[in-house]
Amino acid sequence: MHNRLTKRASGWLAGAVLLSALLGTSSTSTAAIHGQLGTDNSDCLRCHRMETLAYRDPQSGELVDLHVNGEQFGHSAHAEVPCIDCHQGDFGQYPHPAAALAQRLDCVGCHEDQPDAHERAYRFQTIEQEFARSIHATSDSPKVKGFNCHHCHDPHTFRNSAIGQPIAEIVRSDNQLCLSCHSKIREPYSTAHLWLPKRDKHWQAVRCLECHTPLTDLGQPVSHQLLAGKDSNFDCVNCHSQEQRLLQRLYQYRSATDLENSGWLSKAILNQSYVVGMSRSPLLDALGLGVMGLTLCVLIAHGWGRYRAYRRFRQHQLEQ
Amino acid sequence: MNPIATMLDPKYTRRLFIGIGVLIALALAYRFLYPIIFDAYVGKTNAPLTYDTSKRLTDVEFEALAQSLSEDARRLKAEAVVAVDQNPFAREVKIEMLMNTESFIRDSEPRHIKYFREAGIRQYEGPKTCLTCHATLEVDHPDGTRSTVNTLDDLVNSVHFKFQTMAGGFSTYGYDGRQVNAGPHKIPVGKIDRACGIPGSFTWTGWAALISSHPEHGSNGEVVLRSEGCGQCHIGGNYQPATEKMMPVGDVPDMAKEGIDCLICHAAHYDMNQRVVIRDEYGLRWNQDRSLRAALTVAPISSETCLRCHQHNMGGDAYAHNDAAQALGYQHQRLLHRGAKRGNPFSPADDAHAAAGIQCTDCHRPEGHKIPRGRLGVDLVANDLPDKTVSCETCHGRAPHNASENKALLNGHIARLACETCHIPRLEDNNVVLRDWVHPTWDAEEGIWEPTDVYRSGEPGKGFTYLWFNGNGTFLANALGNNPNGSDTYDPLMQQIARIDDSEVIAAVRAKATELKQQYPAIDIERYVQMATDPLSQLSPELLEQRRAMIQANLRTAMNDGKSRIYPFKLFNAMMYEDMSNQGPFGAMILPFDYNIYYETGDTAASVKRAIQDPIVQRMYQEPFKRYMMDEFMAYFGVSGGWKTIYPLVNDQLVNVEPHWMRQMGTLMVNHGIQRQGHDCAACHAPNGIMDFKLLGYTAERIAELQDPALLRKPSVTTLTTAAPESVAP
């Protein structure tokens, strides 16, 4: 049926083109473009793979990016999901019908409907509750009106960080997410976070989330309850102590990475250091260990020598 | 002995004095002897420059002039203020009131009236007068810093004055694969030393000429002198371009700097009728408007001031809205070039930005006298600020389409298409594509022999084409880039710009060749058409093979560099005399024409003979020039083995010189003449659209997708089912 429609459509079009050519009227670009495409992911991507597919929302003046990077999507958590599973409605038509465009997608609905939803350690219900208490939900600033999951989590690229990915990269991309809205923070003369010693180092090494979410229990993921600046963590000791809070978060994952890369010894000795990020240089670590080992050897050798000398002395005494 | 005692020793003192003496002598020689020797070597003249237009006014004359200028400016402003008010009578009444309003008088008066009055300046004497106050200049840099520069030095070292640069930063690649001037051996590159088939000459050999024309409408055999030459646009009012600047040391003499025409750019009212060739005891040079009238109207740069020269290479001389071309001179009128160099005018009538009142310098934002061309350069023209961006995106952002229902789809195209690709739907009709310098045509009206424009067109696919472009170009102005799919079939240097397949174009060339044959019976029409439309047919099989290999080995990297998009490129090729001793797979060194002999007699060979006797062209064929730049020049040109110094004129006969078309067309970027309404979707997305997707390196599968009009304009399902398709089907 669909094929027949396509053929008829081309025939109709050919006729129209011929007619307009005969009448000497040139088609203008205001002539509407209409199309009935398939709804496979590849059909959608035919347009949505265009890197610059976007428009400026006349109401907000903001750029609405419609581009979907096929390759990134293929590696995302949703790679296996057909577009139309989430984007329901007659998206096969171009222009997409207003009704289809008007629908609001929401992560929790879909994820809580999954049969294994209740088996998750961190349920979407919990996320929803946490988010409801978040400054992104409770603020009365007009800027957060309509704030939803997609403001931070692009469902087309979202994926969990994998072991082996450098921490600095994760921190950067994670913080970039926050900074894409909170852009003033990184302006050259920004006074934000000036109270922090070595502010820029912190920005490079720590995710915004680490301080701007409430403390969670061991084993619990970072909460979705984002805190306002004044409610956030100002206590250095939360991170810079032996029972570090950081280690339960992103850096917990680092211990896994370290374990993977440099084995048990490195993790056991280095991960509990007082200042996070202090002797992280493998060369220094090796050198340090070497020096300690060497000192121990010298001590043992010295003790052994003393012992041997004592024995010899005693024997000598006895012989006399 | 301590060092001071050593120095005081008479033996050493003597040596010290000799040493210092030698240094002083060298410095003096450099200061005074070097310029004389250099000018003698290149055969150029420098002399104190005077201009008749520079006249001293009395105080009374000054005040009369000031009043008239002030009133003109005031009336113009008043007319603008009341432009939309009531009826003409009411407007006139209001204008009268404004003309006598104190603050209005004060605010509309050209500012230099006050400055000149107070400083007692009653004569405009060129740069000297300007520098009285503007000796230094504050320059704002993009990083927010500010520096103070010497105004004269800033200008003298700008491309507007030098027409070349030895600096790196060129996005141009030699056919040998090296980026131009990226290595340690830097050569001067730019318009000054590059013969080109559009003007048909070098700046050295074609700087200023007075042509004796014989217009047929004139009374029996009357000779009319006409002005011609590169110097009409290029600032610097002396007898030749600033050749001294091509050396790593030395400077143009101070008297040459006195010839700089500040006012052609800075005066709001400049009389282009003064811009003609004049002769004095030292030779020919271009006159200027140095009237106090012009000087008093100095105001911020505007499009109008830039276009005095630049409309020539955009809309062209024959363009209806080229104001400068309406003021050809009171005497020695300038010759108009009817075939347009680009045919993309910048004027309110034909460009959306000009219509919106956007000024040239809004996009080409100057830093002092250095003006950016943008980072994308295909035509090897020197660039003062090669790293400074000039682009549509700077203002229009990432999503420029807001009005159309299909705005998102249109914006989607930006990743692959430059804005110009759609928004310059066509060029002017007189855009010249093929110009034959070897077989000139008699222009009865002007009374001169002109190069024959074998083909002109402003149509897409004919007058210009679409190519992938990443900002890089070759030494002979061919756009480089590649399909982002990494295609190895995209090969414009063997395809798009090396042959013309369009049957209409071929027919037009054949018609022109037939016409030319009446004047030049030796022309073999078929061979003529073949050479013009298939320039590679002029290459031997060995050279053709070498060409293929060089493209693959040397240019692919530069083609695949960065991010390419499809841009429109104006096409151009010319038949000129070539020095075949210096031929490579991409062309041979073209030889310049002497304008006088060319225009007056149409004897093209004689014209070349005269031009290459110019001292600097003779120097070109000598060892120092070869070593200094020509070997490097030729390497970039794709000619191996260096520059052959076999002077092509022996006993007044041209030796090893042949007329040829360059082995591929040059591609000039077109960026102006922007139309709000761009091409329609179907212009490209249809079989036989204006874009040849196959030559652009797309796969057959993708071409079918791109050309499938059904996908673009299929009526929606609802329309189909309700509108009973059978009844509308043909």
XYZ file of C-alpha atoms in Angstrom, chain A residues 1-2 4-18 26-37 46-47 49-58 63-67 93-95, chain B residues 396 398-402 404-416 563 677-682 702 704-706 708-721 725-726 728-730:
98
model
C 0.000 0.000 0.000
C 2.751 2.301 0.969
C 1.601 2.253 -4.327
C 1.100 5.543 -2.614
C 4.697 6.444 -3.325
C 4.279 5.668 -7.015
C 1.091 7.631 -7.267
C 2.720 10.439 -5.500
C 5.620 10.544 -7.935
C 3.191 10.412 -10.833
C 1.230 13.232 -9.335
C 4.385 15.189 -8.806
C 5.659 14.576 -12.322
C 2.321 15.814 -13.583
C 2.510 18.907 -11.485
C 6.051 19.649 -12.574
C 5.119 19.119 -16.222
C 8.441 28.480 -11.891
C 7.972 26.790 -8.600
C 8.864 28.995 -5.676
C 10.461 27.885 -2.480
C 7.344 28.800 -0.552
C 5.755 25.728 -2.117
C 5.277 23.400 0.788
C 7.524 20.397 1.118
C 5.545 17.349 2.045
C 6.812 13.898 2.531
C 5.780 10.521 3.795
C 8.860 8.703 4.993
C 17.932 10.928 6.981
C 17.150 14.453 8.129
C 21.701 13.384 11.053
C 22.227 16.834 9.549
C 24.651 18.398 12.006
C 23.055 21.793 11.783
C 19.418 20.746 11.864
C 18.145 23.334 14.300
C 16.024 26.412 14.620
C 15.703 29.304 16.969
C 12.625 29.189 19.128
C 10.810 32.460 18.458
C 18.527 27.337 19.718
C 16.561 24.118 19.461
C 18.990 21.485 18.239
C 17.301 18.689 16.304
C 20.467 16.924 15.299
C 5.027 12.698 7.906
C 6.889 15.843 7.018
C 6.137 18.424 8.262
C 23.776 35.042 11.532
C 24.104 28.696 13.658
C 20.421 28.826 12.786
C 19.865 31.727 10.413
C 16.605 30.623 8.825
C 13.660 31.813 10.894
C 10.391 29.519 6.478
C 8.182 26.658 7.518
C 11.170 24.461 6.681
C 13.597 26.500 8.738
C 15.058 23.492 10.535
C 15.662 21.646 7.272
C 17.202 24.731 5.700
C 19.450 25.200 8.718
C 20.304 21.525 8.428
C 21.950 22.194 5.076
C 24.519 24.530 6.599
C 26.730 21.655 7.661
C 27.362 20.874 4.014
C 35.889 20.553 7.109
C 15.530 34.453 -1.503
C 17.974 31.691 -2.260
C 17.736 28.758 -4.613
C 14.680 26.594 -4.384
C 15.118 23.036 -3.045
C 14.333 21.602 -6.461
C 23.294 8.762 -2.212
C 19.514 8.710 -6.049
C 18.470 9.870 -2.590
C 19.579 13.445 -3.157
C 14.699 12.047 -5.693
C 12.156 14.818 -6.046
C 9.378 12.534 -4.811
C 10.845 12.650 -1.342
C 10.801 16.386 -1.361
C 7.474 17.273 -2.773
C 5.224 14.362 -2.303
C 1.756 15.415 -1.236
C 0.927 14.201 2.235
C -1.085 11.043 2.646
C -4.161 12.912 3.732
C -4.093 15.028 0.600
C -3.715 11.920 -1.501
C -6.554 10.002 -0.019
C -5.318 10.923 -7.191
C -6.742 9.497 -10.433
C -5.313 14.825 -10.965
C -2.960 12.375 -12.608
C -2.065 13.368 -16.166
